[in-house]
Structures are given as C-alpha cells and as structure tokens.
XYZ file of C-alpha atoms in Angstrom:
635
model
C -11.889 34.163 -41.478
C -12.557 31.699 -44.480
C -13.769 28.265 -43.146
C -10.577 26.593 -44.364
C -8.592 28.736 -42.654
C -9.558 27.690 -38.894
C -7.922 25.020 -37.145
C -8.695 21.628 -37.804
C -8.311 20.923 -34.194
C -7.319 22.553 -30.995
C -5.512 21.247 -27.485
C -7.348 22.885 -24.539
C -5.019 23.262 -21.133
C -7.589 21.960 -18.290
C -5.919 25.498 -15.865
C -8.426 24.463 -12.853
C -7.420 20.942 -13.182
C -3.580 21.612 -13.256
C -4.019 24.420 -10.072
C -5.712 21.957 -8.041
C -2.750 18.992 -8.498
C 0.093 21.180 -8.527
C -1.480 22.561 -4.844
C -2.325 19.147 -4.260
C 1.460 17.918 -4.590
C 3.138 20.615 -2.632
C 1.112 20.261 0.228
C 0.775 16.226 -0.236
C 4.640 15.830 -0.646
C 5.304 17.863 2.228
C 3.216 16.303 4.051
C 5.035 12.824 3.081
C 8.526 14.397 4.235
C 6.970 15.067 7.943
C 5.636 11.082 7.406
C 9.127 10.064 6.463
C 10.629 11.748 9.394
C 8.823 9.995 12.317
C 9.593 6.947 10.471
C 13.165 7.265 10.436
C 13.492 8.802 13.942
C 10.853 6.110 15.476
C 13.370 3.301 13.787
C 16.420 4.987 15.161
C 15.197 5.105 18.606
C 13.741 1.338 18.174
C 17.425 0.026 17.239
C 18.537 1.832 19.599
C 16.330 0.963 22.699
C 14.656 -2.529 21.237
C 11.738 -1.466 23.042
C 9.318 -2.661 20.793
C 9.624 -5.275 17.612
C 11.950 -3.845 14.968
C 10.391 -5.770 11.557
C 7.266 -4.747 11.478
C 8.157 -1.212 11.362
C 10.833 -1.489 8.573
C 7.706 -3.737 6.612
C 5.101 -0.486 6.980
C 7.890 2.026 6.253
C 8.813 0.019 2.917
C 5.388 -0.266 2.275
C 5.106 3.510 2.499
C 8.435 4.003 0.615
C 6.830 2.426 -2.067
C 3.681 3.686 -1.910
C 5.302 7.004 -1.991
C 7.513 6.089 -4.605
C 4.011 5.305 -7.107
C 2.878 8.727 -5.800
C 5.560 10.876 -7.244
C 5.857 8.870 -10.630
C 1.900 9.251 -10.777
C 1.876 13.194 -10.125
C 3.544 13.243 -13.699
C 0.056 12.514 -15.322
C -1.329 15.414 -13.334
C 1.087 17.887 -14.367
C 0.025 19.590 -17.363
C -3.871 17.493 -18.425
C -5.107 18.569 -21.585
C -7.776 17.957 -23.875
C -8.390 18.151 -27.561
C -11.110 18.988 -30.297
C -11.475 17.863 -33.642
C -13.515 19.723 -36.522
C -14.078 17.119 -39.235
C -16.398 19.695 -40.521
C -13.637 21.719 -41.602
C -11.543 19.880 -43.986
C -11.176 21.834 -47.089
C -13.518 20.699 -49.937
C -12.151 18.455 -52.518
C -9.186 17.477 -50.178
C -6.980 14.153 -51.210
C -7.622 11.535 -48.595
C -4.481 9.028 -48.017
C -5.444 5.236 -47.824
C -6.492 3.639 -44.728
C -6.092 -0.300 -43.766
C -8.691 -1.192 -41.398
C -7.407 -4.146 -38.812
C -9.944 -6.079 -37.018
C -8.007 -8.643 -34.237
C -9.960 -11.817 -33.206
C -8.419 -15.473 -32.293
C -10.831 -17.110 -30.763
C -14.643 -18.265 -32.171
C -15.749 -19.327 -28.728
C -14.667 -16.462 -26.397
C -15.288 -13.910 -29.727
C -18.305 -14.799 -31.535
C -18.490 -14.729 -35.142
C -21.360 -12.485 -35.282
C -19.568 -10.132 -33.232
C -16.578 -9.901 -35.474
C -19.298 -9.605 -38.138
C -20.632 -6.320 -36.848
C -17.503 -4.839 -36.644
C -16.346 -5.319 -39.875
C -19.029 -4.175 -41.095
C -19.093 -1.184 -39.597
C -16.000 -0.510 -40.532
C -16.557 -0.895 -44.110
C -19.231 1.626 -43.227
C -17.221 4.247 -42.634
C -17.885 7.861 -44.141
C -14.683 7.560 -45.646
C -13.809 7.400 -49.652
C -14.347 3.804 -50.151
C -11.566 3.327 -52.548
C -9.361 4.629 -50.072
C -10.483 2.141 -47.652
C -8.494 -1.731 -47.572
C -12.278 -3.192 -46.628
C -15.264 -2.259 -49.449
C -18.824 -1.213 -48.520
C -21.176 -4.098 -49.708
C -24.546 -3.391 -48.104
C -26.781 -2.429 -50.781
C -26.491 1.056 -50.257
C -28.787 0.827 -46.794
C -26.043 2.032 -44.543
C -25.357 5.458 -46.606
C -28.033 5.847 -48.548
C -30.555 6.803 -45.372
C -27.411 8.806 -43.797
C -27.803 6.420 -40.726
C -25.544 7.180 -37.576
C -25.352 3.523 -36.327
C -23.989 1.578 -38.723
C -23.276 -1.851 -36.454
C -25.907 -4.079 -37.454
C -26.270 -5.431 -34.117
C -26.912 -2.114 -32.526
C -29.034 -1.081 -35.178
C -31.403 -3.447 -34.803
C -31.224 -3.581 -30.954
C -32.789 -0.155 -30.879
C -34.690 2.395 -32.692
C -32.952 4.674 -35.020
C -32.360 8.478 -33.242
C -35.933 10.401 -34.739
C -33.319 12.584 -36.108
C -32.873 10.391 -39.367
C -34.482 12.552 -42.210
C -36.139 9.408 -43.381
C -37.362 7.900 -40.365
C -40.897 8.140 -41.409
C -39.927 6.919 -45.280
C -42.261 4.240 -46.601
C -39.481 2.961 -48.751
C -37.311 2.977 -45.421
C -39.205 1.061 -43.489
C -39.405 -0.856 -46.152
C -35.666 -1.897 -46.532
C -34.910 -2.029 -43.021
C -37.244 -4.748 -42.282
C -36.099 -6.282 -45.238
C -32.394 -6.408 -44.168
C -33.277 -7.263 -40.857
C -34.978 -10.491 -41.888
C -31.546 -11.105 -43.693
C -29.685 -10.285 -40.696
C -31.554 -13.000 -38.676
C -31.040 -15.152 -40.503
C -27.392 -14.826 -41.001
C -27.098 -14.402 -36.852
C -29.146 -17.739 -36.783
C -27.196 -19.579 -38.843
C -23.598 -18.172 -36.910
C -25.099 -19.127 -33.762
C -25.537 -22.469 -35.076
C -22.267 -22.783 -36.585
C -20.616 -21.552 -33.264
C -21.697 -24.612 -31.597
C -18.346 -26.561 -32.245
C -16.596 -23.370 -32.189
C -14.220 -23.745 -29.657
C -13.730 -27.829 -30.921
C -13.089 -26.662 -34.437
C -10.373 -23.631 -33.392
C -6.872 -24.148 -33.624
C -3.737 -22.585 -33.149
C -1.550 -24.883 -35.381
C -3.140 -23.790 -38.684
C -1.961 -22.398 -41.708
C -1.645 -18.052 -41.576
C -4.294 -16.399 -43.188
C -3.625 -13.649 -45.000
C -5.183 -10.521 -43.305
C -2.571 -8.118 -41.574
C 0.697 -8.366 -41.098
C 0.976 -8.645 -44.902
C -1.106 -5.527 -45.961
C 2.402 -3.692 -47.295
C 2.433 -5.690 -50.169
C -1.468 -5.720 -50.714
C -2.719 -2.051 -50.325
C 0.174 -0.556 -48.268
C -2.012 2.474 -46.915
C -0.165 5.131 -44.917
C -2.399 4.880 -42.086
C -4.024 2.354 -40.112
C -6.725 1.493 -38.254
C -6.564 -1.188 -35.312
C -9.984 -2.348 -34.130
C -10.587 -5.423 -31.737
C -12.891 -7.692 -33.254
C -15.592 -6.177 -30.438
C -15.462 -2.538 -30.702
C -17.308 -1.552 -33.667
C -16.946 1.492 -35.299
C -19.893 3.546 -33.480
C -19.218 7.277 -35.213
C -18.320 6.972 -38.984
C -16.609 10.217 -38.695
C -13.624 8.818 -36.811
C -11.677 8.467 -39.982
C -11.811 12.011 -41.002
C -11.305 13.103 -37.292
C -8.186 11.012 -37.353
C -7.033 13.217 -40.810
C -7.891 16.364 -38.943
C -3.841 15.833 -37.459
C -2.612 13.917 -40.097
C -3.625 16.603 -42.641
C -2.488 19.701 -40.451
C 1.123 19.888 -41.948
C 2.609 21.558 -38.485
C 1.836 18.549 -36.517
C 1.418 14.890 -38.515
C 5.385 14.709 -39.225
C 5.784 14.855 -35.509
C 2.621 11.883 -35.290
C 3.042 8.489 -34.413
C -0.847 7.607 -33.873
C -4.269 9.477 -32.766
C -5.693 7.479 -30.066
C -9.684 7.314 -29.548
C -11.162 6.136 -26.092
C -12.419 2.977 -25.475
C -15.821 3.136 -24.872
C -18.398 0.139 -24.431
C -22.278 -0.482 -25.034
C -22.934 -3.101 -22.394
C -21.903 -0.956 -19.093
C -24.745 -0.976 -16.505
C -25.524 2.374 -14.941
C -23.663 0.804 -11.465
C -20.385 -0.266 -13.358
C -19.609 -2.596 -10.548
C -16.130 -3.584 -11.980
C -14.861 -0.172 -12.946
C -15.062 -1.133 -16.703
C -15.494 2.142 -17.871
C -11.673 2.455 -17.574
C -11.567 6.132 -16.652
C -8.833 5.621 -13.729
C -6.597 5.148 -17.423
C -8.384 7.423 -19.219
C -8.260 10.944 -16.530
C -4.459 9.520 -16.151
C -4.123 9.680 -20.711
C -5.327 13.549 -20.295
C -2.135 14.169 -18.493
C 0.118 11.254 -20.749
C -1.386 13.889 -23.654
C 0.166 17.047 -22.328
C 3.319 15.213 -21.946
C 4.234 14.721 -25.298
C 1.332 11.837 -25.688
C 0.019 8.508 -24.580
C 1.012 5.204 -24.988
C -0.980 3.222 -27.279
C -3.950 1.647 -25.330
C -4.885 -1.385 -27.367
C -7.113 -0.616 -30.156
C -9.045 2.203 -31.266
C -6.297 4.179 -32.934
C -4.758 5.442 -36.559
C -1.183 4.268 -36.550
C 1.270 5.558 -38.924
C 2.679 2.751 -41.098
C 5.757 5.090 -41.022
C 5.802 4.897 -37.350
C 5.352 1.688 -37.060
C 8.540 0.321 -39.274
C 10.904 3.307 -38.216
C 11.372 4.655 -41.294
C 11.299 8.192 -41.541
C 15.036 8.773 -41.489
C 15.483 6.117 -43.724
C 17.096 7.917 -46.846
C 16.294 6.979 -50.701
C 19.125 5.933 -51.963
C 19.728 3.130 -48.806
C 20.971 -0.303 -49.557
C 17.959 -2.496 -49.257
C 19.953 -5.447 -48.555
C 21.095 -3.385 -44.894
C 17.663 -3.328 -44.132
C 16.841 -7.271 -44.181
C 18.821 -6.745 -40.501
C 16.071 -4.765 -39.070
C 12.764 -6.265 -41.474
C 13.935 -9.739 -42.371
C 14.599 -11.155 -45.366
C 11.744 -10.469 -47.739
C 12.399 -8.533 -50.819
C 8.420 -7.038 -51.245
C 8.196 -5.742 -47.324
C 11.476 -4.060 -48.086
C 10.612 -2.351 -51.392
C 6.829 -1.790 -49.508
C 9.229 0.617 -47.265
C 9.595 3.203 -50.013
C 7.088 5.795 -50.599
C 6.565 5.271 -53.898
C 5.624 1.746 -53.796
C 2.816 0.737 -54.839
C 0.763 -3.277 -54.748
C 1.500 -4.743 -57.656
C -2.284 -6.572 -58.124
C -4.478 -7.289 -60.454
C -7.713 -5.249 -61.452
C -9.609 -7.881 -59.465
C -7.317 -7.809 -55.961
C -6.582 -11.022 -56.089
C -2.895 -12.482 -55.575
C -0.784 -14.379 -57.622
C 0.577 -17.920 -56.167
C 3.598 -15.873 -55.998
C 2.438 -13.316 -53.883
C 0.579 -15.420 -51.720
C 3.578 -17.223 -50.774
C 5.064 -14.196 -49.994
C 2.143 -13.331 -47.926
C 1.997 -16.584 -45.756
C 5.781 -16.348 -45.378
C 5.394 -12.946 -43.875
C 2.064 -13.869 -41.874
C 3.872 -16.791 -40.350
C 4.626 -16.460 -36.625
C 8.721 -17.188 -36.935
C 9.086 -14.122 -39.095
C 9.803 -12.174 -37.091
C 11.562 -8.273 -37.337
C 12.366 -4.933 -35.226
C 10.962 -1.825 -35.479
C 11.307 1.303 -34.070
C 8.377 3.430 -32.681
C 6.960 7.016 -33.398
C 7.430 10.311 -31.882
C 4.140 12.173 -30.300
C 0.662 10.788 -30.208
C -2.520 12.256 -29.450
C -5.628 11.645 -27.904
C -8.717 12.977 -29.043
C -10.893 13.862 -26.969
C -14.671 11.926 -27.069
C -17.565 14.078 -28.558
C -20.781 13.238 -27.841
C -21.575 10.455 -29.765
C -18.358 7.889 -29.167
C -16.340 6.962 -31.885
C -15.913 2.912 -31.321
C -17.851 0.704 -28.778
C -17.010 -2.382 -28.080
C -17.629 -4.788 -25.065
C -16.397 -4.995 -21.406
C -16.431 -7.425 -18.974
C -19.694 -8.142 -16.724
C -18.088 -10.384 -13.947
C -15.494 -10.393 -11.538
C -13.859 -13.380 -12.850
C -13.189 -11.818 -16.382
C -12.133 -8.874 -14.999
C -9.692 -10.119 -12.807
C -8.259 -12.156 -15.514
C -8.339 -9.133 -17.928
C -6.774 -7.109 -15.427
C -3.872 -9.749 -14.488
C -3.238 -10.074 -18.395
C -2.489 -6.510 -18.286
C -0.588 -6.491 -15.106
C 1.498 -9.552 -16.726
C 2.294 -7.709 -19.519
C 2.996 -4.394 -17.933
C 5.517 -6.118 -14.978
C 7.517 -8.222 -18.178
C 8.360 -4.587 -19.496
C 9.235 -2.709 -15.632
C 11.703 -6.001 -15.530
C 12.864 -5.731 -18.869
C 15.357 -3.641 -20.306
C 12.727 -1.445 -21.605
C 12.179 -0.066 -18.487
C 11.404 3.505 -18.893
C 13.138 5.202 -16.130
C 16.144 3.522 -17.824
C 15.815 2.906 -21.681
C 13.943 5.957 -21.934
C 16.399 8.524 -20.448
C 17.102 10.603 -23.213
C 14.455 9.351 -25.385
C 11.904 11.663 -24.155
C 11.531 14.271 -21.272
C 11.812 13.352 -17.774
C 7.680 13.810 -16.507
C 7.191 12.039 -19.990
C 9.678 8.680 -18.628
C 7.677 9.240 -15.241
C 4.003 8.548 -16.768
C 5.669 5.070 -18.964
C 7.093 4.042 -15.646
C 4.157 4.962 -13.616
C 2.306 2.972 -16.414
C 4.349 -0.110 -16.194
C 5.305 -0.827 -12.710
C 1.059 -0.226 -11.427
C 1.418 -4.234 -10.780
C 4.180 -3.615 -7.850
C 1.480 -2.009 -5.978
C 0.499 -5.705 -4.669
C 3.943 -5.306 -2.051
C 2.291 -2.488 -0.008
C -1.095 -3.699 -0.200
C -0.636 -6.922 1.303
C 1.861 -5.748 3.861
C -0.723 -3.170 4.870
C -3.706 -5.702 4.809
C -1.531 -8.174 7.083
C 1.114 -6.714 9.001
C -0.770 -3.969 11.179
C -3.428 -6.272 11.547
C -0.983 -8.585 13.544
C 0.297 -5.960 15.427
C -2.869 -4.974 16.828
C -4.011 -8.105 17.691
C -1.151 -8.928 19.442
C -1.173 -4.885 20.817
C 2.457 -3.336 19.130
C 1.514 0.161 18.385
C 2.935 1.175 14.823
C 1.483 4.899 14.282
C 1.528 7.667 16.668
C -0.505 8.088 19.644
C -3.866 10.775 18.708
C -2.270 13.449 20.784
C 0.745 12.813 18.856
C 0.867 15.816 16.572
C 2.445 13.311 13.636
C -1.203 11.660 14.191
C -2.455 14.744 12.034
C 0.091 14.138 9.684
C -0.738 10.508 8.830
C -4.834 11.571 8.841
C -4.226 14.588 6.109
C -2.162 11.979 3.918
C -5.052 9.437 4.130
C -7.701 11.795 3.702
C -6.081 14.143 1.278
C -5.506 10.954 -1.024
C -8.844 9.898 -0.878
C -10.841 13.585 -1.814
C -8.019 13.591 -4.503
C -9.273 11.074 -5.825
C -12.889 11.858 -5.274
C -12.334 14.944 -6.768
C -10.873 13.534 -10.022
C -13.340 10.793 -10.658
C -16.517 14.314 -10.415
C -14.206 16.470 -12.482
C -14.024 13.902 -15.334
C -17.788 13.628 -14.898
C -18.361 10.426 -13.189
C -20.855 9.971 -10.361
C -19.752 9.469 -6.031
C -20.540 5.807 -6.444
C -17.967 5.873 -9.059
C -15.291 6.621 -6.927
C -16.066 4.040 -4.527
C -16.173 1.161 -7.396
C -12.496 1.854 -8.608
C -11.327 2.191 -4.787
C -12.497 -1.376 -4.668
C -11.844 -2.711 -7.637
C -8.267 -1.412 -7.144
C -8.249 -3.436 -3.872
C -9.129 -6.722 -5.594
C -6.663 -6.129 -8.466
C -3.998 -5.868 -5.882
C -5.099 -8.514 -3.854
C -5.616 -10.706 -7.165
C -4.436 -9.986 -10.342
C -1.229 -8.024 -9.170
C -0.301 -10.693 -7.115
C -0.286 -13.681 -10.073
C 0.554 -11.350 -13.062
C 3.742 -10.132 -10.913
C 4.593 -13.869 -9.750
C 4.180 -14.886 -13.130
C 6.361 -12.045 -14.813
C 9.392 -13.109 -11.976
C 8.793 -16.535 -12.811
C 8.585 -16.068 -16.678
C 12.158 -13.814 -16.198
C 14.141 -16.472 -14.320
C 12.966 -19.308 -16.727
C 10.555 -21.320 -13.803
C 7.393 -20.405 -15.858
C 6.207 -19.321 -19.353
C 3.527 -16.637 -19.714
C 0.167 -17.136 -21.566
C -1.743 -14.937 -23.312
C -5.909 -15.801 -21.909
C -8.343 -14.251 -23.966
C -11.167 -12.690 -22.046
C -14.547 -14.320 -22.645
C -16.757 -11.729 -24.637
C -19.241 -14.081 -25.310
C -22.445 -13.672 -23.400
C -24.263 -15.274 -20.314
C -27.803 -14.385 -19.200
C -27.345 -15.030 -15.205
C -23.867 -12.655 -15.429
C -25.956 -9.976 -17.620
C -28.572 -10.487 -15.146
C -27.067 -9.448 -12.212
C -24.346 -6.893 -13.467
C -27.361 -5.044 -14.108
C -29.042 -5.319 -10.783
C -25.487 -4.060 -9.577
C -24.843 -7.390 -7.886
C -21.275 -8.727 -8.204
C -21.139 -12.163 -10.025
C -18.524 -14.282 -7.673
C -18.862 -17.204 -9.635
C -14.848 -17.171 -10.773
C -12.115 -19.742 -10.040
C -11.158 -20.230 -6.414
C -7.581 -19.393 -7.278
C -8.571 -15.469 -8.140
C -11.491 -15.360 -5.501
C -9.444 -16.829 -2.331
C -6.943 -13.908 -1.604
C -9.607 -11.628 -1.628
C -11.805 -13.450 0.796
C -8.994 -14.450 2.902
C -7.520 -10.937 3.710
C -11.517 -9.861 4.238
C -11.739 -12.688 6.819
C -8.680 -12.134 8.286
C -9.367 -7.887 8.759
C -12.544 -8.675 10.087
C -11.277 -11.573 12.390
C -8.379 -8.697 13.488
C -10.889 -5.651 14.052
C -13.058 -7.844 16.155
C -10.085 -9.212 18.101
C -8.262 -5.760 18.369
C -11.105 -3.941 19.359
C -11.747 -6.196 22.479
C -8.078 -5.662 22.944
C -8.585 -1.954 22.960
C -11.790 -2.091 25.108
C -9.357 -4.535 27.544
C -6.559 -2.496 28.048
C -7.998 0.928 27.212
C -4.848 1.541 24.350
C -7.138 3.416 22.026
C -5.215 6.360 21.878
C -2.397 4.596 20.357
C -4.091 1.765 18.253
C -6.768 3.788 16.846
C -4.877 3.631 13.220
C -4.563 0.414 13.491
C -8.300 -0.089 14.145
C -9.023 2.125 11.213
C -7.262 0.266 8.681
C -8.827 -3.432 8.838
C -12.515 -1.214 9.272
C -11.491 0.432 6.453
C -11.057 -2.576 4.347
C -14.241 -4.239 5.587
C -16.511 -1.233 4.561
C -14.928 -0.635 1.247
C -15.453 -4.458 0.447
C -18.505 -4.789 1.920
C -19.758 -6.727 -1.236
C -17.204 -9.605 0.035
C -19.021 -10.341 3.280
C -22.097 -10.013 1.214
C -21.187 -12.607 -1.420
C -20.312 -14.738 1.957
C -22.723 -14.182 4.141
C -26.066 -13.014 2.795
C -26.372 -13.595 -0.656
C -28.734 -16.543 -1.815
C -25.584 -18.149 -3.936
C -23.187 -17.929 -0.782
C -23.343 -21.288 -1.002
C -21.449 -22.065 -4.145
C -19.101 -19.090 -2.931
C -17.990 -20.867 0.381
C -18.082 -24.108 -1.960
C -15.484 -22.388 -4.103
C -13.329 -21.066 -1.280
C -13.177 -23.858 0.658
C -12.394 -25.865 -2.242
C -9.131 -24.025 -2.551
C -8.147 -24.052 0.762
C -8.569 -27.377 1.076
C-alpha cells in the first residue's frame, strides 16, 4: 500500500477494558438493588414499629441514593473507552496546510510570570508548522530549527541537557550558539524578574483591551485554532500537524468540532501528593471519546473557528444584517463569517486607526454574542514525548482553590438550564448526556460525603445500629459494594499505567475536595443563583515558592493554606477519630460488635486514608502554625 494511502490516524477499542466494566456494572448494580432493598424494608418496619430513630436512616439512604445516582451516570464513561493514534509522518508530501491562530491566555503578572508567558509563546512560534501559516512568526535566529531541537521552551531547554539524540550535539558551532543565546536568555529572565517586582501593584483590570484574541477574524481569520494557557508550552512541535491528521482526513473533520491534547505538566514530583496529574479526568475522557467525544478541557486543543461561531449551516446568500442577532453588531466579524474572507492588512500587518477601533470595540468585555458549539471532538491519545506541558499546583491550598474554581463552575451549569440531562436530550445520545451530566454535577458529591463522615459517626457513639448485623447475609452485600468500588478503582488507576500509591492519592484528594472545595464552590453556585452572592473567578498562583517546591518533592503535604479551606478537613478528621475512640469503648462496653462493626469501619476508614491530616497535626515540625491556623478559624 502507497504511504499516502494509510490512515492518518486510527481509534483503538480498549476490549479488556470495556469487558471488565460492563462485568463490573452488572454485578455492581445488582448488587445496589439487594442494598436498596434492606433499605426500604428496614424503613418500612422502622415507621412502622419506631423502634429505633427514623432520620438517620432516611439521611444514609439519601446519601446512598445519591451516591448511587453518580454511579450510574459515571458507568457511561466506562462504556465503550477508546484510544487514538496519530501518524504525522504520513501526510502526503506537498500537502496545503490551512492557517492556524495560536492563543496564549494570561491575566495576571503576579500569579503568571512574565517569563513564563515568554516561554510559551515562544514555543509556540516554534512550532514545525509553515510559518506563514502560523498568526505568531518564528524570530529566534534560526537556533530553534536550524539544530532540529525537540525542546523548543527556552526555559526547559536550558534547565536540562539536550536528549544525545540531537545530530549536532557534539557541533562546535552548536555549542557555540547555545551558550550564546543562553547568555541572552539570562539576561532577559533577569531583567523580567526585576520588572515583576511591582507586578501585581502595576496590574489592572480597568484598562483599555488589547488587541490579541477575540479579534483575530478580522486580523488573520485562520480556520483553526490553537488555545494554550500562558503555562503550558508547546513541548512536541509536531502537535500542529497531529492536529491536521483529522482535520485533513475528509471522512471525519466536517463532523470535528476540536482535537483535544492532554494536559500534561513538568513540575510533578514522582509522589504527586495532590493528584495533579489529572488522570481521574483523563481515564474518564477515554470513555467521553467513544461516546461521540469529550468536552473541551481548558486548553491544549485545535478548535474549529467554524465550530466555534455556529456557522456551518449558515448558507451564502444569508442576510448579514439577521446575523448581528446572534454576533452583534459589527460589520467586519460578520463578513469574517464567510469563507472567502480574507484580512484586509497591509504588507506590514499593521492596522489602520480604523481597524483598530474595530478591534478594541470587539475586544471590549460588553460585546458580547452567542454561539453555537460543534459536533464530535477527539482526543488524541499522548505519544511518548507529550505534546504541551505546562504547570500544576504544588500545595494543598492551590489545589483546593483550583479544584473549587472548577467545582464553581461545573455546579453554575448542573443548576442552569444547560443542564445536560435536560438541554441535551435530543442533542446527542443518551450515554453521551450521561458523561456531560456526570461531568457537571461531580460537586454534589459533598451531600453524601458529609452525611457519611457525620451521621454514622453519631449513631455509634450514641450506639443506633444503621447497617446489618455480620451474620446478616445483607452484611455481604454492603462489604462487596465497598470493596468492589474500591479494586475498581484500583484497577483503573494500574490499567492507565499509574502506580498503587496513585490510587491512594486521588482516594484522598477526592476526600478533601468534598470536604473543601465541593462544599464552597456548591454554596457559592446556590448563592450566586438566588442573587445572595456573586461568583469570582481566582486565578491559581503559578508562580513559584522554594519551601512549597521543597517539600512537594519530599512528598510532604504543604498545609500552609487559609483556615477557611483547611478547617472542614481537620474538623471531620477530629471528629472520626474522637467517634472511633468513643465507639469502640462503646463496643468493648456493651459487646454490640456484631452490629456496629460498619459503623466502626467507616470513621477508621477515614482516619487511615487521611493519615497525612493527623500528621500535619500532630507530628510534623510546622504543626504549630497548622493548629495556629485552625484554631484561628474556629475561634
């Protein structure tokens, strides 16, 4: 077969992956309608006989209802995972390359350094991509190409040695220009880090718009587009052409909206105490993919212009004036719209007091316009070397407050006529509607958490069984769901690749995102929806600190964060450990052990899984500041 014949790229069915789930929820679910039948025949009987408190049963079996309710929406990721392969190497010779605009999203000089943003522009302009196809132009005197280098982020360049696979490694003349442009670099990253002093003095939101984005249709108007946060640099140049091998397969790009790359980051430590690695979301996209494809997962995609305005079944001849209803009043973004538009610039790219009007008028934040979004994405699946890295967070403090702007912005869609068990009905299949909605309402897993940290923790202090006695065969029921859930999970995080340890980290993390960030970001979304309270966007802090470096890599967790995200978590640890002690002695006491033994299990449970919380208390060398912190709050 000639080489231009094969297939650009290929989708591979994981089979072993989708035997295991579909096994997994048959027995699982069954398993869950034997759970939901001693509920509802243990609160019949209690209504009927009062024997025993009535609300903290109805609390556990809503808990479970709901917990239940995640669980089936979630099995829709695990229906059909795939995975898929690119061959960049096999784009026909002498093929015409569409434009690309390259946008690089920053806001803040303090939290997002300058020389940060620096790197990742150019990198991008760095790209092994036609250059005068690209909205950005190379301007690196040639060093970047010239030695076909593989890094081509300055800071990581220089932060390391060069793979010994460069063919000019050992190059006089190399060497040569590298420490040349490295002395350059220096002193460019010198003078930044001097200029950043006042950074966060000098920024301001009340400026005039600068003309980068929102404005490229009537500047280069490129088909395609590339959306990069001012961190993640492009790491593989080849992620262009990788993004063309769908967009240049005629069977599939017309059903494209964007190809989505992972998120990948250079500063993880090999303990990845926070679960920054993001491969809960990612194992979770291989299943979004076989769907009909994933959402769009912040950055690190090519978006179709197309997709993004709606206007593929926009026809030719259309009144342009109808179209100010749907993308505002400007003439140029309009006529952009057509396919044969073209910028109407000078030789030298520069814009006319006209146009730069036009611009800032379109830049400016009360412009404002609807749009309708794509049809199928995909993701593509990470080769070895990853396409973008950028940088995650290295405390618990940033974390949490990444995680609860997430959550925040997740819960104001689940409340929101967007909804996708309701606005999407129709829109796409059913197991597709299940993963958006599993997607989106994540954050309401805060209602079961905390009333299965607190209420069965009462209860056995105070000695009201609420789970079947050992020799109870509905004992064995409640076991396989617990431990079936957990080597489910266990079993996911080796498949994808990831170590034991790894599956412990996300268990707890998970915990403290509930406990934490679920709990403000859904307040916050309630309070935002009734009026009571206006939602913020908080940028998270990439900038970097030498004691938080220092012990994310010694795999020590950093509890330095603001009382109001570190006291939940440290009061439901307190309070499970003050209710095992107490409901052990209880057990010892009155020899109940055959019917509290759940309710034992579940504060221990909790205690051992967030063992670093008792450690941060109790027998770190900082505990201090930590109790200083949480007794600040409570006081």
């Amino acid at each position: 077969m000639e080489k231009t014949r094969l297939p650009l790229h290929l989708c591979h069915e994981l089979k072993t992956d989708l035997i295991i789930n579909r096994l997994y929820m048959f027995f699982l679910g069954t398993a869950l309608l034997a759970l939901f039948y001693y509920r509802t025949t243990t609160l019949s009987h209690i209504i009927g006989t009062r024997e025993t408190p009535l609300v903290p049963h109805l609390l556990v079996f809503i808990s479970e209802l709901l917990f239940t309710f995640l669980w089936v929406l979630h099995q829709a990721f695990r229906w059909r995972p795939v995975t898929r392969t690119v061959y960049p190497d096999r784009l026909p010779g002498g093929v015409k390359f569409p434009p690309v605009d390259v946008f690089i999203c920053t806001a803040d000089p303090s939290k997002e350094p300058s020389l940060g943003v620096m790197n990742t522009v150019i990198s991008a302009m760095a790209l092994d991509y036609p250059p005068d196809k690209l909205a950005v132009y190379l301007s690196d005197d040639g060093a970047l190409t010239k030695y076909e280098l593989k890094t081509r982020c300055p800071g990581a360049y220089f932060s390391a040695e060069e793979s010994p696979d460069g063919r000019f490694i050992s190059c006089s003349e190399f060497m040569a220009e590298k420490k040349e442009i490295e002395k350059k670099y220096g002193e460019f990253k010198e003078s930044l880090e001097k200029n950043s002093v006042n950074a966060s003095s000098s920024a301001s939101r009340d400026h005039a718009p600068i003309i980068e984005i929102r404005v490229s249709a009537v500047i280069s108007n490129a088909p395609y587009i590339l959306v990069l946060d001012c961190d993640h640099y492009c790491n593989d140049p080849t992620s262009a052409r990788q993004a063309m091998c769908y967009y240049l397969d005629p069977e599939i790009s017309p059903k494209l909206a964007f190809v989505q790359f992972h998120q990948k980051f250079h500063n993880l430590s090999g303990h990845d105490l926070y679960d920054s690695r993001l491969n809960y979301y990612w194992r979770r996209w291989l299943g979004f993919d076989g769907l009909g494809g994933p959402s769009i997962s912040g950055c690190n995609l090519y978006l179709k212009r197309e997709a993004l305005y709606g206007t593929k079944n926009i026809k030719n001849d259309i009144d342009l004036n109808h179209l100010k209803k749907s993308y505002g009043s400007s003439n140029e973004l309009i006529r952009s719209i057509s396919k044969k538009y073209e910028p109407r610039l000078s030789k030298d790219r520069k814009l006319t007091d006209t146009q730069a009007k036009e611009a800032e008028r379109l830049a400016s934040c009360d412009y404002d316009g609807l749009s309708e979004w794509g049809w199928i994405s995909v993701l593509v699946d990470p080769p070895s070397r990853p396409c973008f890295l950028g940088s995650c967070p290295t405390n618990l403090s940033d974390t949490l407050v990444q995680q609860g702007r997430w959550a925040l912005g997740l819960m104001q869609i689940s409340i929101s006529k967007y909804c996708a068990l309701l606005y999407g009905r129709g829109r796409m299949s059913t197991l597709h509607s299940m993963c958006y909605a599993a997607l989106t309402i994540d954050p309401i897993y805060v209602i079961p958490f905390y009333v299965l940290a607190i209420v069965p923790q009462i209860c056995l202090i105070r000695g009201i069984p609420l789970y079947p006695k050992v020799s109870d065969p509905f004992f064995i029921v409640f076991a396989f769901v617990f431990f079936a859930s957990q080597l489910k999970h266990v079993q996911e995080v080796l498949s994808y690749g990831d170590s034991l340890m790894s599956s412990l980290y996300e268990l707890r993390m998970w915990m403290m995102k509930s406990a934490s960030s679920y709990l403000y970001a859904s307040l916050g979304a309630v309070l935002d929806k009734v009026g009571l309270h206006t939602a913020h966007f908080t940028l998270t802090d990439k900038a970097g600190d030498d004691e938080q470096a220092r012990l994310y890599q010694e795999g020590r967790y950093d509890f330095q964060a603001s009382p109001v995200l570190i006291a939940p978590i440290c009061s439901l640890y307190i309070f499970n450990v003050v209710s095992f002690v107490v409901g052990m002695a209880r057990i010892v006491q009155t020899k109940s052990g055959g019917e509290m033994l759940v309710q034992a299990f579940i504060p221990l449970f909790g205690v051992i899984v967030n063992y670093q919380v008792l450690e941060g208390m109790v027998l770190r060398k900082d505990r201090v500041e930590f109790q200083h912190q949480f007794l600040f709050f409570l006081l």
